[in-house]
Structures are given as C-alpha cells and as structure tokens.
C-alpha cells in the first residue's frame, strides 16, 4: 500500500471543493460578573463574558470549529448537548477527552451538526453548570423549506440562580435576568413568533405558558415534530422546545414559567408586547390561567416530521434503566439499576445495534422525583406516541415522571451509530452528583487488532488531537484528503502511521502513551502548527478499484515548551473501507 503525498496545491484545490465550509468561532470561559436585574450584579463563570453564553449559530452542512480557551481557575470541557458529535469532541473529561487545563486552548471540531435548537455547557465538575456556563447552539437547516416559516424569533433560556459564588441574589432567570430585567419581546399583530425555549437550570423542571395565546410545538430537543397546539409545556432540565405563536391577540402578555410541581406560582416571566400597546407589563407574580390550568403537552402527542428510522420489531438488545434511590454515605442518592457512578456496569452495545431501552422510575412515589435523563451522542426514538412505529419523535432528553404518573416509564429505541463510550445520566445536577449516571459502551474490535479495549475508541489521552475526515467518499480509490492536527501554535508536529498497533499501550511519562509500534512507524510528515494551532497532512488513496480496505493506526508527536519537550498525540485509526 503506497501512501504518497500529492502536491500541496492539488490538495488545497481538491479539499476546498470537497470540504464543508468551516465556521470558526472563539469561545472563552472566564470569571466575571453579570447583572441579573437593574443594579443587581452577581459573580459568575461565563462563556464570552455573558450569561447565557454567546449564541453559536451555523447552517447545516457548515462545520463548526470552536477555538475554546479556558480562563477559569479550574479545568473544564465543553459538551454540545444533544448533538451527535464524534466521541473526542463530546467534552466529558475522563470519557471523551481530558479536560482543558486553566490557560489552555482546545479546538472543538464539530462537523455534521444536526439542525435545530441545541445548547452547550460545561461538563467538568458538577458545580460548573450552576455558575453560568451554558449557551445556546442553533443550527439552521440547509434547506429553509425544512423549517416552519416565522417572522420573529426569540431564544428563551430558563435558569435558576442559587448564588454559588457568593452574593445576595437568588431566584429564577430568563435569558440571564430576573423579572425586573426583562426587555419586552416586541411583535406586530399578525406576525408568527418562534420561541426557542431551553431549560439550562441545575435542578428545576419547568412548565411555561404564554398568556392569551396557545403555542404550536414544532420541535422537541431540536428535532422537528408534527405541529401540536397546546396551552402549556413541561420542559425538563436539558430539554428544548421550539414553538410558534400566532400573534393575533394584541396586548402586553406574560410568558411565564412555573416549576413542574407547582403550576400556580410564576417563578420568572418574559413580556410579549404588541407594538403600539402601552399597558404596563403584567406583574412578576401574575399566574396566567393557561400556566396554572391549561392543557399540557404530553410526549404522547409527538410524532417526527421528517423521515426517521422506524421502531423495529426485533431490537438487537433490550435493556432496562431502572431509576431508583438509596441511602448513601452523604444522604439520599439516586441510582440507575441500583448503582451509583462510577461503580456501574455499563450498558454494552455493538455498532449498528438497534437497542431498546425502557427508562423506568421505580423510586419511591412519595419522593415525586422527576428525572430528566440525557443520552450523549445519540437520539432516543420514543415508543408509544402518536408517531407510532413509523414516525417516532427523536429526543436526547426524557423527562421521566414520578411513579404513578403517565410517562414514568418510557420505552425508547436507539440506533448505535456513533461508536465510543457515552454518558447516560440524570440532568438534575443534585441527582447526577449523587451518582445517577452510567455509560453506554460499544463493544467490538473496531481497530481489528484482536483486542476489545478502550483503544478501540478515541481514547482519553493528552493532546494533540487528530481529526480524520469521516465520510466514505474521502476514502474512495483515488480520493485525496487531509488529516488535521490541533496543537500548540508555532510548535512542530509530526504524524506517524504505525504498521502495527502495540498490544498494550506503553506509558512514557511525561510524553504520554505510545500506542503504535515505533519500529514499524512511517512518518507522514512534519508541520509547524499555524497561529490557529492547525496542521494539515494530505493523503491520497491509490486509484485502484481492487482496493477493498485497510486501517492505518496514526499517532503524532508534538514539540512543546513543557518538561520533556515532546508529547504524544491521541491515537487514531484511519479506516478505509
Ligand atoms: Cu447536557 Cu451530560 O449533558
Ligand atoms: Cu434525577
């Protein structure tokens, strides 16, 4: 197998034509202060100096590259909630990637993002989600006809502030402000208003309603659903709903949120103002009648709008996630199948499995515990909805009700099409912190070395990071492409192909771990990382139609100013099938 490097110009022209447009953004996490109400300032940790964090927005088909800098006093990672990103970009320290140390940078390469309303947040210490590290990620469909039409849109981020960093304000926030800080959402009569509602709170599951108006649900967790008109919507932690409002009832109205357990108390509200209307805003504690008593959206009403994989009659695996509680050393602890993270038996799956999972709340009914259960890297297909087996709605977060209520047990199916090791956890930070988390681990010898191991998936090793194109066309006979590496700007980085993978990784502190056999390693090139920390290594697949496939283990070595002077990269296997 020859592996030649064509002329740089040829690579550039070909890759420019073949590769998705890359949208690069800078994202900095830092300590700061923010005004939650006029004259009321709190200490927070924020993305882009604001709370909620800066909105990241691209069009489907564009590739999002987030150059992240951690200016916090502790390490952190960014998780792209709901997006089926490659494991190495999923931002879970210890699972998908080491955390980004204070003062360090990391480039998140996020190709193939799916359209819809998503969000991003810290996934380091549990406490990091309670201090402001959350923002909205919007991916617009490439074909605008795949979106409902609307005239005005508004993002609504529901949160709570419990004052973790000291200060005197505590309460619920909407777009980072309490009731006193809400600028009205202004509409013209006859307009269609799209609300993108996101619950980023640490512990509160909300219900929201817009006084004087029904809402038409168009998307659940980013995924388009058949339109459903409702008066009020329960939104668990981590969930998103996009709704359309027909602005045909001029006035000044409250868009109010209560907790799911007490719909007769408004916790926070925004104000919808028709232009030309000058009544005073509804008072902060006014409870709209549809909030307290209007028909609630039920999962039963959801059906996928776009074609999805149907519910299969014979899933490859059937598992149960039983949500319970136990008395732990620190008090009440919440369990999955009786276990507390990290002492868990992972849910094991294989690539391309159809897995059926029943997520059932079996805790004590009197505790009224709601569990917003979130899966990383995959979508649930909900069973038992109006979508039936042909059009099940897709979601990444399931609000599991207390025992005795409808939807306290939800059967779902998932297509296991994103190999790796993925978290499945309750998004209530109190529950998660006590241990309500497990992992879904892919089995199988992905790297064909005869050993089923963690090395079969992108492992949690030190930077630098390699990114290999993921689509099959990049590896057809005759294809030309490039592997990109992310490394310290200005430092050299050499990429090696190992003709053999070591049976066991060899730890060589402080360099990292060696995963390919150095005696057979072939250098593919040396580059100096650019000012943005990127280095590109071109490749060309021989133009031989008889080529049926091969796999090339890759590892890089970068120079650094750190002790020892060199660092090994993550291992990656480039698979050509
Ligand atoms: Cu919103 Cu583990 O994630
Ligand atoms: Cu929970």
XYZ file of C-alpha atoms in Angstrom, residues 93-432:
340
model
C -13.398 14.809 30.982
C -12.244 11.271 31.619
C -14.566 9.813 28.998
C -14.116 11.573 25.700
C -11.208 13.911 26.202
C -9.082 15.236 29.030
C -10.400 18.473 30.429
C -8.859 21.676 29.177
C -6.499 22.913 31.851
C -6.620 26.530 33.050
C -4.956 28.792 30.496
C -5.023 26.117 27.773
C -6.831 26.027 24.484
C -8.563 23.266 22.628
C -10.246 23.306 19.246
C -13.577 21.558 19.109
C -14.140 20.373 15.557
C -17.852 19.839 15.119
C -18.728 18.512 11.674
C -22.152 17.207 10.654
C -24.135 19.052 13.286
C -27.844 18.352 13.014
C -30.305 21.216 12.572
C -32.291 22.568 15.492
C -32.043 24.290 18.850
C -29.258 22.814 20.970
C -27.117 24.067 23.816
C -23.626 23.773 25.167
C -22.428 23.643 28.724
C -19.563 22.721 30.983
C -19.196 19.066 31.805
C -16.360 19.295 34.302
C -17.150 19.372 37.968
C -20.926 19.194 38.514
C -20.805 22.604 40.122
C -19.793 24.209 36.834
C -23.313 24.000 35.444
C -24.651 26.052 38.286
C -22.462 29.094 37.819
C -23.444 30.309 34.363
C -21.516 28.107 31.931
C -24.278 27.470 29.398
C -25.165 28.856 25.976
C -27.433 28.156 23.003
C -26.271 26.460 19.801
C -28.537 26.870 16.784
C -28.135 25.011 13.515
C -30.412 26.285 10.750
C -31.489 23.731 8.147
C -29.546 23.960 4.869
C -32.851 23.937 3.040
C -35.019 26.664 4.586
C -38.082 24.732 3.441
C -37.247 22.233 6.195
C -38.072 24.876 8.802
C -41.529 26.261 9.548
C -41.933 29.881 8.445
C -41.756 32.589 11.075
C -41.301 36.359 11.198
C -39.568 36.955 14.518
C -37.657 34.647 16.791
C -36.585 34.774 20.387
C -34.416 32.443 22.412
C -35.718 31.815 25.925
C -33.179 30.357 28.347
C -34.685 29.275 31.654
C -32.303 29.015 34.570
C -32.110 29.336 38.299
C -29.515 31.142 40.342
C -28.662 29.798 43.736
C -25.771 32.136 44.320
C -22.973 29.596 44.378
C -20.133 32.117 44.130
C -21.272 34.430 46.868
C -23.555 37.444 46.597
C -27.064 38.179 47.662
C -29.353 37.361 44.725
C -31.137 34.024 44.406
C -34.003 33.183 42.103
C -35.035 32.140 38.638
C -33.684 33.741 35.499
C -34.920 34.107 31.950
C -32.145 34.954 29.487
C -29.907 35.668 32.462
C -32.213 38.267 34.017
C -34.865 38.060 36.666
C -38.369 39.541 36.310
C -37.138 43.074 36.822
C -34.634 42.868 33.994
C -36.867 41.752 31.095
C -36.877 43.859 27.950
C -40.169 43.148 26.138
C -40.275 40.868 23.102
C -41.932 43.191 20.579
C -44.166 41.826 17.796
C -46.532 43.254 15.192
C -50.087 41.936 15.063
C -50.287 39.111 12.514
C -46.690 38.011 12.903
C -45.543 34.461 13.610
C -43.209 34.386 16.589
C -40.833 31.475 17.026
C -39.650 30.814 20.554
C -36.665 28.553 21.152
C -37.030 27.567 24.777
C -34.133 25.892 26.574
C -34.003 24.713 30.185
C -30.395 25.065 31.389
C -31.154 25.035 35.080
C -29.335 22.807 37.519
C -32.323 21.445 39.401
C -35.658 22.888 38.190
C -38.008 21.266 35.694
C -40.352 23.998 34.473
C -43.748 24.474 32.825
C -44.143 27.522 30.578
C -47.165 29.180 29.015
C -47.916 32.395 27.132
C -50.940 34.234 28.474
C -53.653 34.795 25.870
C -52.082 32.511 23.278
C -51.833 28.811 22.554
C -48.435 27.641 21.287
C -47.759 25.295 18.390
C -44.892 22.941 19.179
C -42.696 22.462 16.100
C -39.506 20.921 17.540
C -38.673 18.794 20.553
C -34.981 18.737 21.525
C -34.128 20.276 18.147
C -35.926 17.636 16.119
C -38.891 18.717 14.063
C -42.235 17.237 15.072
C -45.712 17.343 13.564
C -47.303 20.565 14.833
C -49.204 20.237 18.114
C -51.166 23.107 19.632
C -51.053 23.296 23.426
C -51.607 25.784 26.240
C -48.610 24.899 28.401
C -45.402 22.918 28.029
C -43.437 20.986 30.649
C -39.713 21.359 29.971
C -37.268 19.188 31.870
C -33.687 20.174 32.531
C -31.756 19.936 29.262
C -34.872 19.771 27.065
C -35.665 22.253 24.300
C -38.956 23.116 22.652
C -39.420 25.345 19.633
C -42.913 26.781 19.389
C -44.754 29.095 17.014
C -47.101 31.734 18.315
C -49.755 33.323 16.112
C -49.583 36.931 17.277
C -53.273 37.676 16.829
C -54.254 38.931 20.281
C -52.830 42.454 20.755
C -51.843 43.425 24.262
C -48.966 43.050 26.689
C -48.681 39.452 27.895
C -46.759 37.335 30.339
C -44.669 34.411 29.064
C -44.456 32.703 32.420
C -42.645 29.699 33.861
C -43.534 27.741 36.972
C -41.932 24.643 38.394
C -43.434 21.382 37.174
C -44.612 20.557 40.681
C -46.409 23.840 41.371
C -48.093 25.399 38.366
C -49.820 28.070 40.418
C -46.669 30.066 41.115
C -44.821 32.043 38.451
C -41.082 31.782 39.064
C -39.931 34.001 36.223
C -41.549 35.607 33.201
C -40.779 37.410 29.957
C -43.063 40.049 28.463
C -44.613 39.865 24.981
C -45.599 43.304 23.778
C -47.511 44.020 20.594
C -46.182 47.206 19.071
C -48.456 50.153 19.737
C -49.692 48.647 23.015
C -48.661 50.595 26.054
C -50.278 48.868 29.010
C -47.909 48.189 31.883
C -46.240 44.791 31.871
C -48.024 42.003 33.734
C -46.750 41.807 37.287
C -43.962 39.386 38.013
C -46.075 37.081 40.130
C -49.154 37.082 37.892
C -50.096 33.485 37.023
C -51.632 33.116 33.542
C -54.639 30.782 33.570
C -53.088 28.558 30.920
C -49.958 28.194 33.059
C -51.927 27.033 36.080
C -54.600 25.025 34.292
C -54.109 24.850 30.505
C -53.664 21.595 28.610
C -50.073 20.369 28.961
C -48.033 18.991 26.116
C -47.602 15.232 26.520
C -44.947 13.099 24.832
C -47.923 11.077 23.562
C -48.682 13.927 21.131
C -45.269 13.956 19.465
C -44.560 12.489 16.026
C -41.494 13.014 13.851
C -41.993 15.436 10.969
C -39.074 14.261 8.822
C -38.455 10.592 7.972
C -36.714 8.694 10.786
C -35.663 5.098 11.404
C -38.881 3.332 12.381
C -39.346 1.407 15.605
C -38.068 -2.079 14.824
C -39.962 -5.207 15.815
C -36.885 -7.179 16.837
C -34.271 -4.995 18.515
C -30.773 -6.475 18.825
C -30.640 -5.742 22.542
C -33.212 -4.923 25.169
C -32.117 -3.160 28.330
C -33.780 -1.538 31.300
C -32.630 1.561 33.116
C -34.405 1.473 36.425
C -34.247 4.826 38.219
C -34.246 4.487 41.951
C -32.752 5.782 45.141
C -30.719 4.528 48.023
C -29.321 5.781 51.265
C -25.714 6.711 50.545
C -22.967 7.962 52.844
C -23.939 11.576 52.117
C -27.720 11.071 52.401
C -30.206 10.158 49.694
C -28.541 9.075 46.481
C -30.163 8.436 43.106
C -29.348 5.223 41.272
C -29.591 3.622 37.852
C -30.214 -0.122 38.159
C -29.289 0.167 41.821
C -25.807 1.501 41.056
C -24.007 4.765 41.715
C -21.499 6.282 39.298
C -18.659 5.499 38.897
C -19.241 1.979 40.252
C -21.529 0.960 37.424
C -21.991 -1.875 34.990
C -22.033 -0.115 31.627
C -24.799 -0.768 29.150
C -22.996 -2.682 26.418
C -23.888 -2.320 22.771
C -22.316 -3.018 19.396
C -22.030 -0.806 16.360
C -25.259 -0.670 14.344
C -27.309 -2.359 17.039
C -30.896 -1.342 17.432
C -31.208 -1.098 21.188
C -34.498 -0.930 23.001
C -34.277 0.613 26.437
C -37.009 1.100 28.984
C -36.283 4.007 31.290
C -38.467 3.474 34.325
C -38.821 5.482 37.505
C -39.019 2.909 40.254
C -38.132 5.239 43.108
C -40.470 5.894 45.985
C -43.618 7.612 44.708
C -43.830 9.963 47.664
C -40.478 11.500 46.736
C -42.041 12.873 43.496
C -38.649 12.701 41.838
C -38.556 13.773 38.207
C -35.532 12.562 36.285
C -34.550 14.358 33.062
C -32.468 11.542 31.564
C -29.990 12.532 28.865
C -28.053 10.350 26.444
C -24.856 11.631 24.857
C -24.099 11.136 21.167
C -27.422 9.560 20.164
C -31.128 10.179 19.852
C -33.911 8.281 21.549
C -36.863 7.261 19.406
C -39.847 7.385 21.713
C -42.284 4.498 21.588
C -45.960 4.745 22.384
C -46.587 8.182 20.901
C -48.917 9.290 18.148
C -45.930 8.814 15.841
C -46.440 5.068 16.235
C -43.747 2.822 14.848
C -43.268 4.759 11.595
C -42.670 8.303 12.866
C -41.372 8.111 16.449
C -40.217 11.502 17.736
C -36.474 11.926 18.333
C -35.239 13.357 21.623
C -31.995 13.418 23.572
C -33.528 14.097 26.982
C -36.501 12.302 28.521
C -38.335 13.762 31.458
C -39.237 10.655 33.447
C -42.190 11.347 35.771
C -42.594 10.073 39.297
C -44.050 6.579 39.689
C -47.802 6.569 39.334
C -47.894 9.285 36.679
C -48.124 8.739 32.927
C -44.666 8.659 31.298
C -42.952 7.456 34.472
C -41.677 4.617 32.317
C -40.674 5.261 28.721
C -39.596 2.672 26.185
C -37.254 4.019 23.533
C -35.103 2.678 20.739
C -31.696 3.936 19.649
C -29.533 3.194 16.636
C -25.997 2.696 17.857
C -24.240 4.550 15.054
C -21.661 6.599 16.948
C -19.033 4.256 18.429
C -17.494 5.160 21.731
C -18.278 5.382 25.394
C -21.208 7.681 26.114
C -22.797 9.028 29.243
C -26.419 8.414 30.111
C -27.373 10.439 33.155
C -29.939 12.462 35.019
C -29.532 16.145 34.166
C -30.662 17.236 37.613
C -27.239 18.195 38.973
C -28.162 17.147 42.513
C -29.153 13.700 41.296
C -26.164 13.411 38.968
